Short mmCIF file of C-alpha atoms in Angstrom, two decimals:
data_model
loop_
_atom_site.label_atom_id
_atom_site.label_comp_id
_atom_site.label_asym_id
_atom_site.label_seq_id
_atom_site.Cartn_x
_atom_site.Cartn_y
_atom_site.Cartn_z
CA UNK A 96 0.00 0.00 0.00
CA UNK A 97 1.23 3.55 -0.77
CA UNK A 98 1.53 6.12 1.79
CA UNK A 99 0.41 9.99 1.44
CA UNK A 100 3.85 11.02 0.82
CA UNK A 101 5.10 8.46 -1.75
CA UNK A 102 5.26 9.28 -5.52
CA UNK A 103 1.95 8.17 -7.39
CA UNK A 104 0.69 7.35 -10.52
CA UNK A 105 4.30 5.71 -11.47
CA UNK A 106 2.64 2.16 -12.16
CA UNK A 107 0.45 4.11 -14.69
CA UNK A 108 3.97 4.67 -16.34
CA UNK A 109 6.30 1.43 -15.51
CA UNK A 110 3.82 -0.90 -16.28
CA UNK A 111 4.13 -4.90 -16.88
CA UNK A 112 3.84 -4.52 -20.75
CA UNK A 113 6.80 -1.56 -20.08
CA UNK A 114 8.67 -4.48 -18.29
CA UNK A 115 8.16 -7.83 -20.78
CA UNK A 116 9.77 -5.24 -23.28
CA UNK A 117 12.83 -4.58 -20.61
CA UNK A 118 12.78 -8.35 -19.94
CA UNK A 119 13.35 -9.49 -23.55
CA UNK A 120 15.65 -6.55 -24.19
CA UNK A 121 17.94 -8.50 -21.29
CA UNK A 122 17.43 -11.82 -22.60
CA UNK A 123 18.44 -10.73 -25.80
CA UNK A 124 21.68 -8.25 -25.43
CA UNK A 125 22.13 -8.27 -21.54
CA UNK A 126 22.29 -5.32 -19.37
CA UNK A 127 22.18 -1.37 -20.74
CA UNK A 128 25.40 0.49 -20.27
CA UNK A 129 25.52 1.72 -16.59
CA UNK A 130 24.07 -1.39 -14.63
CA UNK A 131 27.27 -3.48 -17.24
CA UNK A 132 29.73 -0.89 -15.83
CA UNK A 133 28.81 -1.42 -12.16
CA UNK A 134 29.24 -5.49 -12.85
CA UNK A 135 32.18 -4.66 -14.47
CA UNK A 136 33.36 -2.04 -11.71
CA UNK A 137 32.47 -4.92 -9.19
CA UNK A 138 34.34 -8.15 -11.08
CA UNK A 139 37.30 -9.66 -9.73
CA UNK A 140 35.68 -10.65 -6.10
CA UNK A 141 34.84 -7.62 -5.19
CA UNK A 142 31.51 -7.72 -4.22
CA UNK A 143 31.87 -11.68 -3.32
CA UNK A 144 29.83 -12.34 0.05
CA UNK A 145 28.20 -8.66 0.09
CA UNK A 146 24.89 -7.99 0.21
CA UNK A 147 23.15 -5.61 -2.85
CA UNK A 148 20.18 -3.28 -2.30
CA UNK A 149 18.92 -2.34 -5.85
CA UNK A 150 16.55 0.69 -5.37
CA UNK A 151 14.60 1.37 -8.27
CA UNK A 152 15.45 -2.19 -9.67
CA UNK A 153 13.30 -2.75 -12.22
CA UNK A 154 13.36 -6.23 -13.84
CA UNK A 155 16.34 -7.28 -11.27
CA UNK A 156 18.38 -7.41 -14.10
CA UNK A 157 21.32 -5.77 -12.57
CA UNK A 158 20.56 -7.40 -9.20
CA UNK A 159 20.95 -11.09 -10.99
CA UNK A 160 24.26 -10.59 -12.85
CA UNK A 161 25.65 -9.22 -9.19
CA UNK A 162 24.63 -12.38 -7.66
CA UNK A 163 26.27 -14.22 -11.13
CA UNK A 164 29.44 -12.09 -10.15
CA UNK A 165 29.54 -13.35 -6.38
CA UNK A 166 26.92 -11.27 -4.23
CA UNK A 167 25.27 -13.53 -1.44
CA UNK A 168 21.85 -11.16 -1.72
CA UNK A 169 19.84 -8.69 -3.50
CA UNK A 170 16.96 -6.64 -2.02
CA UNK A 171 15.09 -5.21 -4.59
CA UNK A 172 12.61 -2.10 -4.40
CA UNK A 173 10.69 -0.42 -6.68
CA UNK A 174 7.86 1.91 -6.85
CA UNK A 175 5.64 0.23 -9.49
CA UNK A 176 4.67 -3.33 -9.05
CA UNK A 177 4.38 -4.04 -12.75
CA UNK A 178 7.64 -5.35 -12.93
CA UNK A 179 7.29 -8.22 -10.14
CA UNK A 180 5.62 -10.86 -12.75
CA UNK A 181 8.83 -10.31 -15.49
CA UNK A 182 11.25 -10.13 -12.19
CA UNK A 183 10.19 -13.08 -11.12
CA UNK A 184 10.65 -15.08 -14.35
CA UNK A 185 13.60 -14.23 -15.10
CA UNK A 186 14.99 -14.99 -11.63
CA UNK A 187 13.55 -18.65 -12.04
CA UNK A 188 15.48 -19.11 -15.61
CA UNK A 189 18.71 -18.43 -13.42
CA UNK A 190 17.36 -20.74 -11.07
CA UNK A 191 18.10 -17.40 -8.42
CA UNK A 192 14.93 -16.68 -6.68
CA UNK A 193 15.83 -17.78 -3.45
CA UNK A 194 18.16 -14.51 -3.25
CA UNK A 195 16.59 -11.93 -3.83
CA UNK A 196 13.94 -10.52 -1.68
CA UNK A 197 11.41 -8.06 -3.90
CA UNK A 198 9.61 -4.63 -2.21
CA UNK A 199 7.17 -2.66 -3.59
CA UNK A 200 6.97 1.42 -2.43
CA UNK A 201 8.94 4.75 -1.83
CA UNK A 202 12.35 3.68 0.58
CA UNK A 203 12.70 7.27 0.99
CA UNK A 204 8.94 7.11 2.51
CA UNK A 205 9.70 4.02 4.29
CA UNK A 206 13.31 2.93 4.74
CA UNK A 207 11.98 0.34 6.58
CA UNK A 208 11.16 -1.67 3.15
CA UNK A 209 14.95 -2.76 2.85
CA UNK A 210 17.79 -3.79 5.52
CA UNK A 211 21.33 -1.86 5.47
CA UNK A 212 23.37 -3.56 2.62
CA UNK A 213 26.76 -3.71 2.10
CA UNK A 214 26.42 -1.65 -1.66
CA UNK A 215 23.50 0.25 -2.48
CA UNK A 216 22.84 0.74 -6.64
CA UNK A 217 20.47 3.57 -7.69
CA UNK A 218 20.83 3.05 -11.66
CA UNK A 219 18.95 6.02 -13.17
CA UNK A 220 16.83 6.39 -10.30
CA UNK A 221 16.83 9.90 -9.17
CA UNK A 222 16.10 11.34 -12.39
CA UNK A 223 12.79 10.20 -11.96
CA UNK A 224 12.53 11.61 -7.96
CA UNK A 225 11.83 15.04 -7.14
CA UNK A 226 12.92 15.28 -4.13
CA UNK A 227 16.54 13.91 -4.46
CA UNK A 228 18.42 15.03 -1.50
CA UNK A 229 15.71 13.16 1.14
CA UNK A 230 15.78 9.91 -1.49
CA UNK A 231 19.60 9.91 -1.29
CA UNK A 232 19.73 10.49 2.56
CA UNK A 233 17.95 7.12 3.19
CA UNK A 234 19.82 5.38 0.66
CA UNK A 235 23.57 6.15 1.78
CA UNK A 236 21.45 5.23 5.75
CA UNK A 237 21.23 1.68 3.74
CA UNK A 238 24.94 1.63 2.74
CA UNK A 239 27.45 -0.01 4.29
CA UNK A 240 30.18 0.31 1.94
CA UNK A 241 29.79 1.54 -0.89
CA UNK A 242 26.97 3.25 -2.93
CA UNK A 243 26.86 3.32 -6.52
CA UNK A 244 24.74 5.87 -8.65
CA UNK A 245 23.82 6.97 -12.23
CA UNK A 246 22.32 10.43 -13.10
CA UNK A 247 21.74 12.93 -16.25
CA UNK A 248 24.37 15.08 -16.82
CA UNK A 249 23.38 18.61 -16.78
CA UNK A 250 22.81 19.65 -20.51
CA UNK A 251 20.62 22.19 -22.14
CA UNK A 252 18.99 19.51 -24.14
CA UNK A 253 18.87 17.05 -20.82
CA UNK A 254 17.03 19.73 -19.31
CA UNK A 255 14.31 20.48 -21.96
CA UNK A 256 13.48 17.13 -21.95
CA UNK A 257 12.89 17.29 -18.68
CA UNK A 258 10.48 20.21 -19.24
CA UNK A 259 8.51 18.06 -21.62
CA UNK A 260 8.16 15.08 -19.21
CA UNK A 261 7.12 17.53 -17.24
CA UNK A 262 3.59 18.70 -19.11
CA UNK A 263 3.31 14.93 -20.08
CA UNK A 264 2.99 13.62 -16.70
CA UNK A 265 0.55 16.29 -16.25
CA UNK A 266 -1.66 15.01 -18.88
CA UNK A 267 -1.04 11.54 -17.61
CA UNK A 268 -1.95 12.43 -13.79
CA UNK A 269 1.57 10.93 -12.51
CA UNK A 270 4.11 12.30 -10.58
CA UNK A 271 6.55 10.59 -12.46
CA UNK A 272 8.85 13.22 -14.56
CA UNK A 273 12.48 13.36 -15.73
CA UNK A 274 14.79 15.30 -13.25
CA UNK A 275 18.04 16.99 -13.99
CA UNK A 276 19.69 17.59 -10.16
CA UNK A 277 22.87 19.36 -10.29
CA UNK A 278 25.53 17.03 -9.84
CA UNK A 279 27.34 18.72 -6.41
CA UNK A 280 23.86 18.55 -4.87
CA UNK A 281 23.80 14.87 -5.14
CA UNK A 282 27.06 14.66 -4.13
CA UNK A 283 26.59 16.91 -1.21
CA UNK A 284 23.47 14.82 -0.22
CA UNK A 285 25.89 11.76 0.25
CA UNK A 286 28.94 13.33 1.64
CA UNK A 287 26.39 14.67 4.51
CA UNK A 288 26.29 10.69 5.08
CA UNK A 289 29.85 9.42 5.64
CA UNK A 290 30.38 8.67 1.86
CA UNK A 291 33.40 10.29 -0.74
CA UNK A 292 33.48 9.84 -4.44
CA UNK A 293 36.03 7.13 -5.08
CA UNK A 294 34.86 6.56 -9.08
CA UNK A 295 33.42 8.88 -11.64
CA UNK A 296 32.72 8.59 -15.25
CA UNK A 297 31.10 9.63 -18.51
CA UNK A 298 28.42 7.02 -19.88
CA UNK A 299 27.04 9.08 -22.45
CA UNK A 300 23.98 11.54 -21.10
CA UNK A 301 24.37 10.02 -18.08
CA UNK A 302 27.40 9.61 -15.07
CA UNK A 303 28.05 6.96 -12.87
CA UNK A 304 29.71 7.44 -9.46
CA UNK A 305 30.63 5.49 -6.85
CA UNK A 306 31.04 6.57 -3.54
CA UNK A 307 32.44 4.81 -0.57
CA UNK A 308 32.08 4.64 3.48
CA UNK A 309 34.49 6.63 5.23
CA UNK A 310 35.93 4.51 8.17
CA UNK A 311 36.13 6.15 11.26
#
C-alpha cells in the first residue's frame, strides 16, 4: 500500500507490458550500459559475500548478474509493481529466486522496506525523484560500503526534456517526470552521510559514481 507522501501514478507509467519489453531486451543483449559498468566495476571478487540493495530495480536485471558475479543477496525495491511478474521469471530461468527478496513502495517514505546492505545501486533512479536530496539520505542510511549511482548530466537539451516530461505527466496524472539535479547537490546529499566519491565517469547523457564509506 502507498503512503500519502510516496510518488503516485508511477505504475500508470512502468507498467508490466513496459517491463516484458525490458525483460526481452535482457534476454536478448544483456544489461544497458551503466548497470554493465557497475558489474564490471564490481568483477574480480569484489563484491563476493556482500549484500546488494537495488533501489529502483526494475526487472532485477542488474541485481541477478551481481549475484552471477559473487553477491550472497539482492533486495530489490521499486515503486511500481508491474515489474514483479517479469522479475520473477527471469529470476527462475537463473534458477536465483531464493536470493533476492522483492519490495514494492517509496524507501525514501519508508526505509523500513529494505535492511542496510553492504552496496546500495540507484541506476537512473533519481532522475525520476523530485525530491533527491531526502531519497539519497535514506539510501547512503542503507549503505554499508559503498553506494553506486547513475544520473543525467546537466545539458541544455537534458534539461528540456525534462520540461517536456514535465507537461506529459501532467496530462497523464503521474508524478513521475524526468529530473536533472545538479551534480554537487547529489554529491553533497551523500557526503552529509559518511560517503566520498572514489569513481566517476562519462556514460554518455548520463554519469556513474561510486562513492564509498568513510571509516572512522
Amino acid at each position: 500500500m502507498s503512503s500519502c507522501c510516496e510518488p503516485q501514478g508511477y505504475d500508470r507509467v512502468f507498467t508490466a507490458g513496459v517491463a516484458r519489453r525490458d525483460a526481452a531486451r535482457y534476454r536478448r543483449s544483456g544489461l544497458t550500459r551503466d548497470p554493465r559498468r557497475v558489474v564490471e566495476l564490481y568483477r574480480s571478487g569484489a563484491i563476493d559475500g556482500e549484500s546488494v540493495l537495488d533501489v529502483g530495480a526494475g526487472i532485477g536485471d542488474l541485481g541477478l548478474e551481481l549475484l552471477r558475479a559473487g553477491a550472497s543477496h539482492v533486495t530489490a525495491v521499486d515503486l511500481s509493481p508491474g515489474y514483479d511478474d517479469a522479475a520473477a521469471t527471469l529470476l527462475a530461468e537463473a534458477g536465483l529466486a531464493g536470493r533476492v527478496q522483492r519490495a514494492v513502495g517509496d524507501l525514501a517514505a519508508r526505509p523500513d522496506l529494505a535492511a542496510p546492505a553492504d552496496v546500495v545501486a540507484l541506476m537512473k533512479v533519481v532522475c525520476c525523484y523530485a525530491d533527491a536530496d531526502r531519497l539519497l539520505t535514506v539510501a547512503a542510511g542503507h549503505a554499508r560500503r559503498h553506494l553506486v549511482l547513475s544520473y543525467p548530466r546537466d545539458t541544455w537539451w537534458l534539461r528540456l526534456f525534462a520540461r517536456a516530461t514535465t507537461v506529459a505527466a501532467r496530462w497523464r496524472r503521474t508524478d513521475w517526470g524526468f529530473v536533472v539535479h545538479p551534480e554537487r547537490a547529489l554529491l553533497a546529499a551523500l557526503e552529509r552521510e559518511g560517503l566520498h566519491l572514489t569513481h566517476r565517469e562519462r556514460t554518455g547523457a548520463f554519469t556513474l559514481a561510486v562513492l564509498t564509506r568513510t571509516r572512522v
